[in-house]
mmCIF file of C-alpha atoms in Angstrom:
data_model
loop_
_atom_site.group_PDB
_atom_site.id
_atom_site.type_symbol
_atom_site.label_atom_id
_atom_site.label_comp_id
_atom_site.label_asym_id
_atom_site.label_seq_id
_atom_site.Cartn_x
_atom_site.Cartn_y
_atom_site.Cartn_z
ATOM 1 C CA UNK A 1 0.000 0.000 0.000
ATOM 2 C CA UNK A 2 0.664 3.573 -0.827
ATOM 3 C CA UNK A 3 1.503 4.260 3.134
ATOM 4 C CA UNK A 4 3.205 1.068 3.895
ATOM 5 C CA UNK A 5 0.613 -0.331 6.066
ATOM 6 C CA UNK A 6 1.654 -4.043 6.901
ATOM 7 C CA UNK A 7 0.110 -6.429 9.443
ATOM 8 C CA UNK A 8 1.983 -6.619 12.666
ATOM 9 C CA UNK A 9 2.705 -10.070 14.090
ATOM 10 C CA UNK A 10 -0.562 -9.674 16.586
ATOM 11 C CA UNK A 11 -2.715 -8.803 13.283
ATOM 12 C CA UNK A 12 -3.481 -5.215 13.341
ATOM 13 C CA UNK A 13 -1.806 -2.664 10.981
ATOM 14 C CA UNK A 14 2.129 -1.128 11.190
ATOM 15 C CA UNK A 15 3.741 1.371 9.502
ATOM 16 C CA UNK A 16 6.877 2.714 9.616
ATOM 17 C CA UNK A 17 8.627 5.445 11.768
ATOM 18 C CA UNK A 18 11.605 6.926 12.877
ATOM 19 C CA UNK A 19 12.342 6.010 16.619
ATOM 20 C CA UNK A 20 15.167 7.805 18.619
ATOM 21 C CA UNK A 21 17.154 5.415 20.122
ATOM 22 C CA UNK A 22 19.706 7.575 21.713
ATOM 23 C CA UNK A 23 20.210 11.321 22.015
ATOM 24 C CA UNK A 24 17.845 13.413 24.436
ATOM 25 C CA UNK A 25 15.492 12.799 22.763
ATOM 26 C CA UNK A 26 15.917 8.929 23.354
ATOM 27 C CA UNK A 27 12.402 6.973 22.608
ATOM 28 C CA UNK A 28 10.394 9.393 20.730
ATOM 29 C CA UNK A 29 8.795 8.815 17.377
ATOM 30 C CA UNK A 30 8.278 10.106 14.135
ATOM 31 C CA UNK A 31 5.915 8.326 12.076
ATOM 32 C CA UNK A 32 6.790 8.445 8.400
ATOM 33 C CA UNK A 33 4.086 9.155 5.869
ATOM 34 C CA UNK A 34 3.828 8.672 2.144
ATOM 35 C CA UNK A 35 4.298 11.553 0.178
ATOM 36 C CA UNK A 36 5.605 13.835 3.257
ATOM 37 C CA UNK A 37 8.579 15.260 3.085
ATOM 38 C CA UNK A 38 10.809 15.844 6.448
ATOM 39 C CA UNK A 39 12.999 18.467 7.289
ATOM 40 C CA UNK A 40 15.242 17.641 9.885
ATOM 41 C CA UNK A 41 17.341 20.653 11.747
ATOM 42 C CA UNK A 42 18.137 23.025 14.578
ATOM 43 C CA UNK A 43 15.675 25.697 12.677
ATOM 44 C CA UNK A 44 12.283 26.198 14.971
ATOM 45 C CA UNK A 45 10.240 26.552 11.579
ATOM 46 C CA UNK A 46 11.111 23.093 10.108
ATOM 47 C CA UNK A 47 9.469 19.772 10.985
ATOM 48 C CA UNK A 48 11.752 17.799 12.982
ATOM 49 C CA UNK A 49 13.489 20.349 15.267
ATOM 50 C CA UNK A 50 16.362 19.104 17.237
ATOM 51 C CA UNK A 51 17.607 21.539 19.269
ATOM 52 C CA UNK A 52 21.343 21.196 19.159
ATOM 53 C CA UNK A 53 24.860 22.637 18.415
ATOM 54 C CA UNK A 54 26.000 19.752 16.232
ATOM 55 C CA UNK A 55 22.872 20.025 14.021
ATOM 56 C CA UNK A 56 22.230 22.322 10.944
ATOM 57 C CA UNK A 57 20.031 24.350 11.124
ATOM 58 C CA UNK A 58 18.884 22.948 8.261
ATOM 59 C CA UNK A 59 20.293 19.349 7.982
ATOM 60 C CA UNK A 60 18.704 16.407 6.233
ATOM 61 C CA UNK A 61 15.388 15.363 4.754
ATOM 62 C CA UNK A 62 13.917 12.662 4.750
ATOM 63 C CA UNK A 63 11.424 11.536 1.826
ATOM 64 C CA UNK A 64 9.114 8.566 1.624
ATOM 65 C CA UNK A 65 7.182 8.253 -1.540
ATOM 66 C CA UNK A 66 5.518 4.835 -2.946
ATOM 67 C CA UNK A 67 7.033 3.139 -0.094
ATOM 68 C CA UNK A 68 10.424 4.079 -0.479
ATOM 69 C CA UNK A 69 12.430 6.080 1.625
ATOM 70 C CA UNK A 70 15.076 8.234 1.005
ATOM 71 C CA UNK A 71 17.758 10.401 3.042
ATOM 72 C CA UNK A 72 19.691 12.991 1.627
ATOM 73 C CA UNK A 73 21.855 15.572 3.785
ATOM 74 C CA UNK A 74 21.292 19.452 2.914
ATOM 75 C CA UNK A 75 24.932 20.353 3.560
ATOM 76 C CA UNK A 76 25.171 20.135 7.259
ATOM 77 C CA UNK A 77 28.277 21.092 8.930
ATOM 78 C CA UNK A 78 28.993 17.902 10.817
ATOM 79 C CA UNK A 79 27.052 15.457 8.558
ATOM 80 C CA UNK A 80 24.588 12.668 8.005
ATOM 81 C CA UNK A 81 25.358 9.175 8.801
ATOM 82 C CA UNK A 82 23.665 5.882 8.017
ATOM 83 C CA UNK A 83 24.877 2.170 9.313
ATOM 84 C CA UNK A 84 28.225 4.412 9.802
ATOM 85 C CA UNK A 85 28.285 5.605 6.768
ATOM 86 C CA UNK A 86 28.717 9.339 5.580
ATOM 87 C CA UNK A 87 26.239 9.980 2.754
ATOM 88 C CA UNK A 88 24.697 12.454 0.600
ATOM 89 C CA UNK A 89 21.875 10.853 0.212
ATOM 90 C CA UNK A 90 20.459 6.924 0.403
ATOM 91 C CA UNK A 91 17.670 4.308 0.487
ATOM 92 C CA UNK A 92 16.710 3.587 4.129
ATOM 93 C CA UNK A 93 14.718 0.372 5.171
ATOM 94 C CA UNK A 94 13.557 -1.095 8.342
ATOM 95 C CA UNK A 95 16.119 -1.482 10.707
ATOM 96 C CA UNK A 96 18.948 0.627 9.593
ATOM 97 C CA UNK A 97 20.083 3.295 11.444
ATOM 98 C CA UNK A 98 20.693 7.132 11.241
ATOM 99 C CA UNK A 99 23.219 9.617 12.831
ATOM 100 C CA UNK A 100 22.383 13.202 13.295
ATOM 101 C CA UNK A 101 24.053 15.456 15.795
ATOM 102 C CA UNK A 102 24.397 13.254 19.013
ATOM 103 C CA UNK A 103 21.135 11.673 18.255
ATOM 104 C CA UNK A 104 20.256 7.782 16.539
ATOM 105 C CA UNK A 105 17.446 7.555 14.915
ATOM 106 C CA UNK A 106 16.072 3.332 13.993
ATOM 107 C CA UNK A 107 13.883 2.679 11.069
ATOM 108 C CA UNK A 108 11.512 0.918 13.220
ATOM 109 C CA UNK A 109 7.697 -1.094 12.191
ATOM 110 C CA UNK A 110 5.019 0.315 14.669
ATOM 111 C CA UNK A 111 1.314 -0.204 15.282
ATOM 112 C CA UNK A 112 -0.475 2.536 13.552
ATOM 113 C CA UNK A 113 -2.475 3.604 16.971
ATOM 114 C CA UNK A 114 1.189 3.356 18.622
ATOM 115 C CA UNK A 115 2.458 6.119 16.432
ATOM 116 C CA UNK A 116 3.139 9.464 17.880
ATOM 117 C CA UNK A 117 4.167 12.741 17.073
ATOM 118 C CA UNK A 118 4.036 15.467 19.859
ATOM 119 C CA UNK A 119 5.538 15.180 23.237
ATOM 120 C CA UNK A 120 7.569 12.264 21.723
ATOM 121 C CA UNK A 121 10.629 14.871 22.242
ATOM 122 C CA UNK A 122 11.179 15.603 18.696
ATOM 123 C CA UNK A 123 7.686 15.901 17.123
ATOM 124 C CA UNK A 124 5.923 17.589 13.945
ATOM 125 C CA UNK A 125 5.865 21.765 14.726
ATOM 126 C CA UNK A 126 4.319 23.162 16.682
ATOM 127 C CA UNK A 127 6.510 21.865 19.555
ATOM 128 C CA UNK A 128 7.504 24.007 22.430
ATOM 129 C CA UNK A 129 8.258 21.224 24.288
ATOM 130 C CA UNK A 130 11.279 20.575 22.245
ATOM 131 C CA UNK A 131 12.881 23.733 23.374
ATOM 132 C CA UNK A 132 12.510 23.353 27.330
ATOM 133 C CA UNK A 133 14.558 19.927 26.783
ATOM 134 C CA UNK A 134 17.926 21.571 26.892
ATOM 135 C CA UNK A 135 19.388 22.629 29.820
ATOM 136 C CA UNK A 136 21.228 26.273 29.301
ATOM 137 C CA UNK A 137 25.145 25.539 29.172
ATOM 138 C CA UNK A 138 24.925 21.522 29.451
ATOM 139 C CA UNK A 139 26.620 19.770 26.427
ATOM 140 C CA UNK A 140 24.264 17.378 24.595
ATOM 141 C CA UNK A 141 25.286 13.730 25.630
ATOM 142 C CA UNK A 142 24.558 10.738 23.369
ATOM 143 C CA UNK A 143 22.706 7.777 25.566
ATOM 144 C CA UNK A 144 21.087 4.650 24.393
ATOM 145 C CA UNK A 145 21.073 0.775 25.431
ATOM 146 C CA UNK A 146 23.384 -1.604 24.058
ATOM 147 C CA UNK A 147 20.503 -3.641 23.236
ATOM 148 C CA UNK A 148 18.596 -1.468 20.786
ATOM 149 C CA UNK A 149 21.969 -0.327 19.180
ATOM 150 C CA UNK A 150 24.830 -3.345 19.591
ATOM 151 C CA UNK A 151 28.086 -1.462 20.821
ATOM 152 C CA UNK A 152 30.210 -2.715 17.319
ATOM 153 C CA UNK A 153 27.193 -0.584 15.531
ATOM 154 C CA UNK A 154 27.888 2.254 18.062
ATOM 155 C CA UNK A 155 31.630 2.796 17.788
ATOM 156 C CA UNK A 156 31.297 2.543 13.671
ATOM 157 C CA UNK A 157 29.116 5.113 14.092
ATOM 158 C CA UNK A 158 31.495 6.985 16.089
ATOM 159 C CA UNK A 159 34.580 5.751 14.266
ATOM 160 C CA UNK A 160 32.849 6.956 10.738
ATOM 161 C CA UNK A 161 31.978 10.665 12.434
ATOM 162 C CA UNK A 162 35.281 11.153 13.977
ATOM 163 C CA UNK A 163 33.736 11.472 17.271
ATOM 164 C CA UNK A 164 35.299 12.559 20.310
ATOM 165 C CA UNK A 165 34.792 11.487 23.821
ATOM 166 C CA UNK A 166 34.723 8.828 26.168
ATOM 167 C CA UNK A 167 32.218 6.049 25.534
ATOM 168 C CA UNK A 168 31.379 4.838 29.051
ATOM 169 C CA UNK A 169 28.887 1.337 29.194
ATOM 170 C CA UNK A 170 27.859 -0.067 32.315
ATOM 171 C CA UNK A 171 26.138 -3.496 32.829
ATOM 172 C CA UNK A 172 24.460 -4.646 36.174
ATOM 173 C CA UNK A 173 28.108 -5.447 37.530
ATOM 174 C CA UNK A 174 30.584 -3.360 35.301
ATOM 175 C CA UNK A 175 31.817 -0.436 34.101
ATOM 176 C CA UNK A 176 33.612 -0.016 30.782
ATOM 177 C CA UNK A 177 35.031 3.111 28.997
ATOM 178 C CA UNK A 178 36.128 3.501 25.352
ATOM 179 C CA UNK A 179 38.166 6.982 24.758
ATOM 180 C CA UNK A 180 37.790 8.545 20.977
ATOM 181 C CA UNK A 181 40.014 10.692 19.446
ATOM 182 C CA UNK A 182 38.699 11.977 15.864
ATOM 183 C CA UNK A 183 37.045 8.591 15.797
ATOM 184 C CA UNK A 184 40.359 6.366 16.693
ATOM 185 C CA UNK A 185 40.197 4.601 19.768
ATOM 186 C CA UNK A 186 43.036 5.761 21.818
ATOM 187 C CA UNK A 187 42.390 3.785 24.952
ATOM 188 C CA UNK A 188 40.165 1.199 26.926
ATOM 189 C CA UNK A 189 39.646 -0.149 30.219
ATOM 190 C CA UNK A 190 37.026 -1.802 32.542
ATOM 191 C CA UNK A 191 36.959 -0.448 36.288
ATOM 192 C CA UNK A 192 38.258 -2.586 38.815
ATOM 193 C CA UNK A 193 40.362 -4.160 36.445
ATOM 194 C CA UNK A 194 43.347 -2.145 35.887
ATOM 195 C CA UNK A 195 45.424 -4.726 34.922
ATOM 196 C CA UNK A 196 43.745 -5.367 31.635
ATOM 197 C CA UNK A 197 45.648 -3.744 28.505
ATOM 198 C CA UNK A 198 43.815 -1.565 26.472
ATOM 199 C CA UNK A 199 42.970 -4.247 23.770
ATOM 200 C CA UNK A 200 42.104 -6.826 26.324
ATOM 201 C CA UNK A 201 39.639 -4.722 27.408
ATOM 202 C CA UNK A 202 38.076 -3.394 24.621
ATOM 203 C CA UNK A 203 37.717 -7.017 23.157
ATOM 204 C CA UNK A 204 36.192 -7.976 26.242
ATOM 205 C CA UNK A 205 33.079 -5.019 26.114
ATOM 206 C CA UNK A 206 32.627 -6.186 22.508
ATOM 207 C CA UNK A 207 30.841 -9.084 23.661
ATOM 208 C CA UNK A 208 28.276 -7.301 26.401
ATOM 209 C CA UNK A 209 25.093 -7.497 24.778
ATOM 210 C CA UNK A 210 23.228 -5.531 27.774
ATOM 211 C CA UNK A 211 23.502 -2.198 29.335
ATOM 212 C CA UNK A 212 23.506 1.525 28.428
ATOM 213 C CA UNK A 213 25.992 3.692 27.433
ATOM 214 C CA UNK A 214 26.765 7.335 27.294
ATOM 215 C CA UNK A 215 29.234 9.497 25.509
ATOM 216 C CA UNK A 216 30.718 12.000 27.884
ATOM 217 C CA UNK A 217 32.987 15.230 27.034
ATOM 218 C CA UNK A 218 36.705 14.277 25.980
ATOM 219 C CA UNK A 219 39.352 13.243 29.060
ATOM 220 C CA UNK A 220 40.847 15.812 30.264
ATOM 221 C CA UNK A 221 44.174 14.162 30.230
ATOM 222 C CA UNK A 222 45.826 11.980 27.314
ATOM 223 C CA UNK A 223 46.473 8.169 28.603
ATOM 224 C CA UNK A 224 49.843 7.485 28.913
ATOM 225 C CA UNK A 225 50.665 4.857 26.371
ATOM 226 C CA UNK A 226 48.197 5.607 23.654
ATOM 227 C CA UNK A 227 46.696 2.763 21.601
ATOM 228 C CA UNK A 228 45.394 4.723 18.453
ATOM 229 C CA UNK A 229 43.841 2.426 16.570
ATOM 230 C CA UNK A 230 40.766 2.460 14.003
ATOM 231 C CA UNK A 231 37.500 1.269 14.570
ATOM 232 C CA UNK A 232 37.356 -0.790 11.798
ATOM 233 C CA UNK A 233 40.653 -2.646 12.975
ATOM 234 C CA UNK A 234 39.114 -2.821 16.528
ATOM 235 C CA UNK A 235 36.201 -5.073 15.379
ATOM 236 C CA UNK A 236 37.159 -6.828 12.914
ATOM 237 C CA UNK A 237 40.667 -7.906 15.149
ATOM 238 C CA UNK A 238 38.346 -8.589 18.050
ATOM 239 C CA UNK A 239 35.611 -10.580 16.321
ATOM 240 C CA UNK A 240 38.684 -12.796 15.132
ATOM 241 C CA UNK A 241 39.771 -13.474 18.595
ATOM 242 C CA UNK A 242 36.055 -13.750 20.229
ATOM 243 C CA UNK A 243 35.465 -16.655 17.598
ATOM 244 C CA UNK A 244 39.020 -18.122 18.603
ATOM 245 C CA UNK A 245 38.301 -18.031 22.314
ATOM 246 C CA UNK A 246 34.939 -19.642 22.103
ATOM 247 C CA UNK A 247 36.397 -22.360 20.441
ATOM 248 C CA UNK A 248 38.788 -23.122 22.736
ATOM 249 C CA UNK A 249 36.703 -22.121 25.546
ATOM 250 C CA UNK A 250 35.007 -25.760 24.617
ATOM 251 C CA UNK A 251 38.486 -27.290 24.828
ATOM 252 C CA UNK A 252 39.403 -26.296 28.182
ATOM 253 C CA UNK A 253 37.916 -27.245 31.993
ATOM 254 C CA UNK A 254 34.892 -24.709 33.374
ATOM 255 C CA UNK A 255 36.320 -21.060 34.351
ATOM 256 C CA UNK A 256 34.797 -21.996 37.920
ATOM 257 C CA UNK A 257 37.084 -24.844 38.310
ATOM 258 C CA UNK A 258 41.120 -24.077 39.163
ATOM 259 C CA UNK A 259 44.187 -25.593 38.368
ATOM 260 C CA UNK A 260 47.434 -26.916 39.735
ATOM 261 C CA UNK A 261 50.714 -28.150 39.033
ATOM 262 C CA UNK A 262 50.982 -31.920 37.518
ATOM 263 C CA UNK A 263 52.622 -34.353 40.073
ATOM 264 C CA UNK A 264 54.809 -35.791 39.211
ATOM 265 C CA UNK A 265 55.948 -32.976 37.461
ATOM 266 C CA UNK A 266 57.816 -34.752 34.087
ATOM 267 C CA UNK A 267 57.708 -31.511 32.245
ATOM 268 C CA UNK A 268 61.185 -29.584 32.663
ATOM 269 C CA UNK A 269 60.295 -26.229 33.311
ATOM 270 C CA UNK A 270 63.322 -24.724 31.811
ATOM 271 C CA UNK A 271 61.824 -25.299 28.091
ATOM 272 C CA UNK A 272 58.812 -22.348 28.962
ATOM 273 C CA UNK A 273 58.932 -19.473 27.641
ATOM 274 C CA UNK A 274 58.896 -16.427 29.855
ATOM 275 C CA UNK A 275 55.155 -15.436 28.684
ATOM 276 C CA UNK A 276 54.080 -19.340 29.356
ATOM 277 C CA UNK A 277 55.792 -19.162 32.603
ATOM 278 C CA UNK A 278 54.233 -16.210 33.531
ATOM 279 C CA UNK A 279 50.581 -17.752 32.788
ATOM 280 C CA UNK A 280 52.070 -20.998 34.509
ATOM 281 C CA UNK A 281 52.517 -19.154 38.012
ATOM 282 C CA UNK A 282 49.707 -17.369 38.049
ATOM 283 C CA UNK A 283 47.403 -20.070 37.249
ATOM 284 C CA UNK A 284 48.732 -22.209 40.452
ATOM 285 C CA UNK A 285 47.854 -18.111 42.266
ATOM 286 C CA UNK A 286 44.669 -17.869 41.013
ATOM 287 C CA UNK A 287 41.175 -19.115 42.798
ATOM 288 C CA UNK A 288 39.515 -19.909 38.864
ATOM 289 C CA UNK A 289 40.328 -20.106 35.554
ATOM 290 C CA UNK A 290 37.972 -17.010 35.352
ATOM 291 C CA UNK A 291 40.057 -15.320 38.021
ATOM 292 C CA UNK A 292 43.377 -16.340 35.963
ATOM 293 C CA UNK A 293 42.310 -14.557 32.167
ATOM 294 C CA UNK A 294 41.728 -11.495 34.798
ATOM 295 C CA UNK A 295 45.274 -11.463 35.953
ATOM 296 C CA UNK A 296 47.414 -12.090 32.568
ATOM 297 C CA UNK A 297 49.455 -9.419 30.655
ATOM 298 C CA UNK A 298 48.155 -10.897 27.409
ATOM 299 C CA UNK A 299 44.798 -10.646 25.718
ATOM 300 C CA UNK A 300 42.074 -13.800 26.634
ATOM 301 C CA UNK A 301 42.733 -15.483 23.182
ATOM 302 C CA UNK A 302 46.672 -15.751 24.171
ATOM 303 C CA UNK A 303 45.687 -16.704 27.456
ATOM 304 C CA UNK A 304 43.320 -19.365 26.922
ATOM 305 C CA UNK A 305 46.034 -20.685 23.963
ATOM 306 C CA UNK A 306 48.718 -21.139 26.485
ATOM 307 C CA UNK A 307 46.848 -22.840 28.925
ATOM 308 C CA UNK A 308 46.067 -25.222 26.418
ATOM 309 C CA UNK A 309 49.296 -25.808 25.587
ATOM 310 C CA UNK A 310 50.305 -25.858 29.333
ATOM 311 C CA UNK A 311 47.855 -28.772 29.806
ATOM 312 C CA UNK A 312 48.702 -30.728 26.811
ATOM 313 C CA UNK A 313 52.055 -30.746 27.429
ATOM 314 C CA UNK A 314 51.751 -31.914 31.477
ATOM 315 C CA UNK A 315 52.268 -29.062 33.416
ATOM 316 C CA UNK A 316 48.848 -28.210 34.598
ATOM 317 C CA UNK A 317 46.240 -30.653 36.052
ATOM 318 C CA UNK A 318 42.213 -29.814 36.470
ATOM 319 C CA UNK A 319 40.864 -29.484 39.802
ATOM 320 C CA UNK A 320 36.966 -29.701 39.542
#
């Protein structure tokens, strides 16, 4: 149908709409109707007005006509983004995601009755409300849940906009942080884990799948030993070694289970080298396996490869 009306999973009718899933103006939404154009900006007379620095005042527009929508960016200052991606203009479907200012906006399906536009946050004009949202002197700060935007989406996002800042996610038990520098990430760590190296780290909040996040102002000091990598290198380096580790995750005794030195020891310990030593020592310190990949220099991969090869070769024994 001309308006994209579909039949939700329940039966009744959908159709589709924007849905700001982070950004202060986090779950509003804009329902998207056939033959409408939408201006998006910072401009009170246009029809999606958000009310920030990093927006144009007149920035995008979005068109939907014969049930096809399409983006293009008017020649904003800081750009439009979609999946990550800088464009001038594209074809957006359900599920794909757009970046304006500090706010993400989600191609979502909705029940028609569901469908809002005023005091939504960022509604169809008139909307006064829109204006009382931000606070006099406070920096906008990009928030959302990990859930509704995956944190590998988030940072290519970030990495693709140059962003700068400190990406901070908590879970129910823990605190990560993620510093940008014109979109490289220069740093990582997890609180209460200072012992992690910056890679270790990062790899590790790659796999949370639950928990919000904000992006706060820039550090105010430089870390110490910089890591300065890309995004893209990020990911793709630690979806490489989250596959490995699962793998041999299967190979190796329960993290809740710890281990100790084979008796009688036949392997001469002499033949380690220094980094397998290492491991070696602290896995006869350690309370868990768990506790062990908390304590080693190297990333999780590394450790979980040497204690494989620690076992295999006699040194270690299980103790359930």
């Amino acid at each position: 149908m001309a308006d994209r009306l579909a039949n939700s999973p329940a039966g009744g009718p959908t159709r589709l709409a924007l849905r700001f899933i982070s950004g202060k103006y986090q779950g509003g939404e804009y329902p998207l109707d056939d033959g409408r154009q939408i201006v998006i900006g910072r401009s009170s007379d246009l029809d999606m007005v958000l009310v920030e620095e990093m927006v144009s005042r007149r920035h995008a527009q979005i068109t939907m006509a014969g049930g096809v929508i399409t983006i293009e960016d008017l020649g904003s200052t800081n750009g439009t983004f979609v999946n990550g991606e800088k464009i001038q203009q594209a074809t957006l479907r359900e599920g794909d995601r757009v970046l304006v200012g500090t706010s993400i906006l989600k191609v979502v399906s909705v029940p028609v009755d569901a469908t809002r536009t005023e005091g939504s946050g960022a509604a169809r004009r008139p909307a006064p409300t829109l204006q009382h949202r931000t606070v006099m002197g406070e920096a906008p700060r990009m928030t959302g849940n990990i859930e509704e935007i995956p944190l590998p989406d988030l940072l290519q996002l970030f990495g693709t906009s140059k962003k700068n800042g400190v990406l901070v996610i908590r879970t129910e038990t823990l605190t990560g942080r993620i510093y940008l520098s014109q979109g490289l990430v220069s740093f990582a760590a997890i609180e209460g884990m200072p012992q992690l190296s910056a890679p270790k780290a990062a790899y590790r909040m790659l796999a949370w799948q639950s928990g919000v996040f904000e992006l706060d102002p820039p550090a105010s000091e430089e870390p110490e030993n910089p890591w300065n990598t890309s995004v893209q290198s990020l990911l793709m380096e630690g979806f490489r070694q989250q596959d490995e580790l699962n793998r041999l995750l299967d190979e190796l005794p329960p993290l809740e289970h710890r281990l100790q030195l084979r008796t009688p020891l036949e392997a001469p310990l002499h033949e380690l080298e220094p980094t397998h030593l290492d491991v070696l020592q602290l896995a006869l310190n350690s309370s868990s396996i768990a506790a062990l990949f908390d304590r080693t220099a190297v990333t999780d991969l590394q450790t979980a490869e040497i204690l494989k090869s620690l076992m295999k070769r006699g040194y270690l024994a299980d103790i359930p």
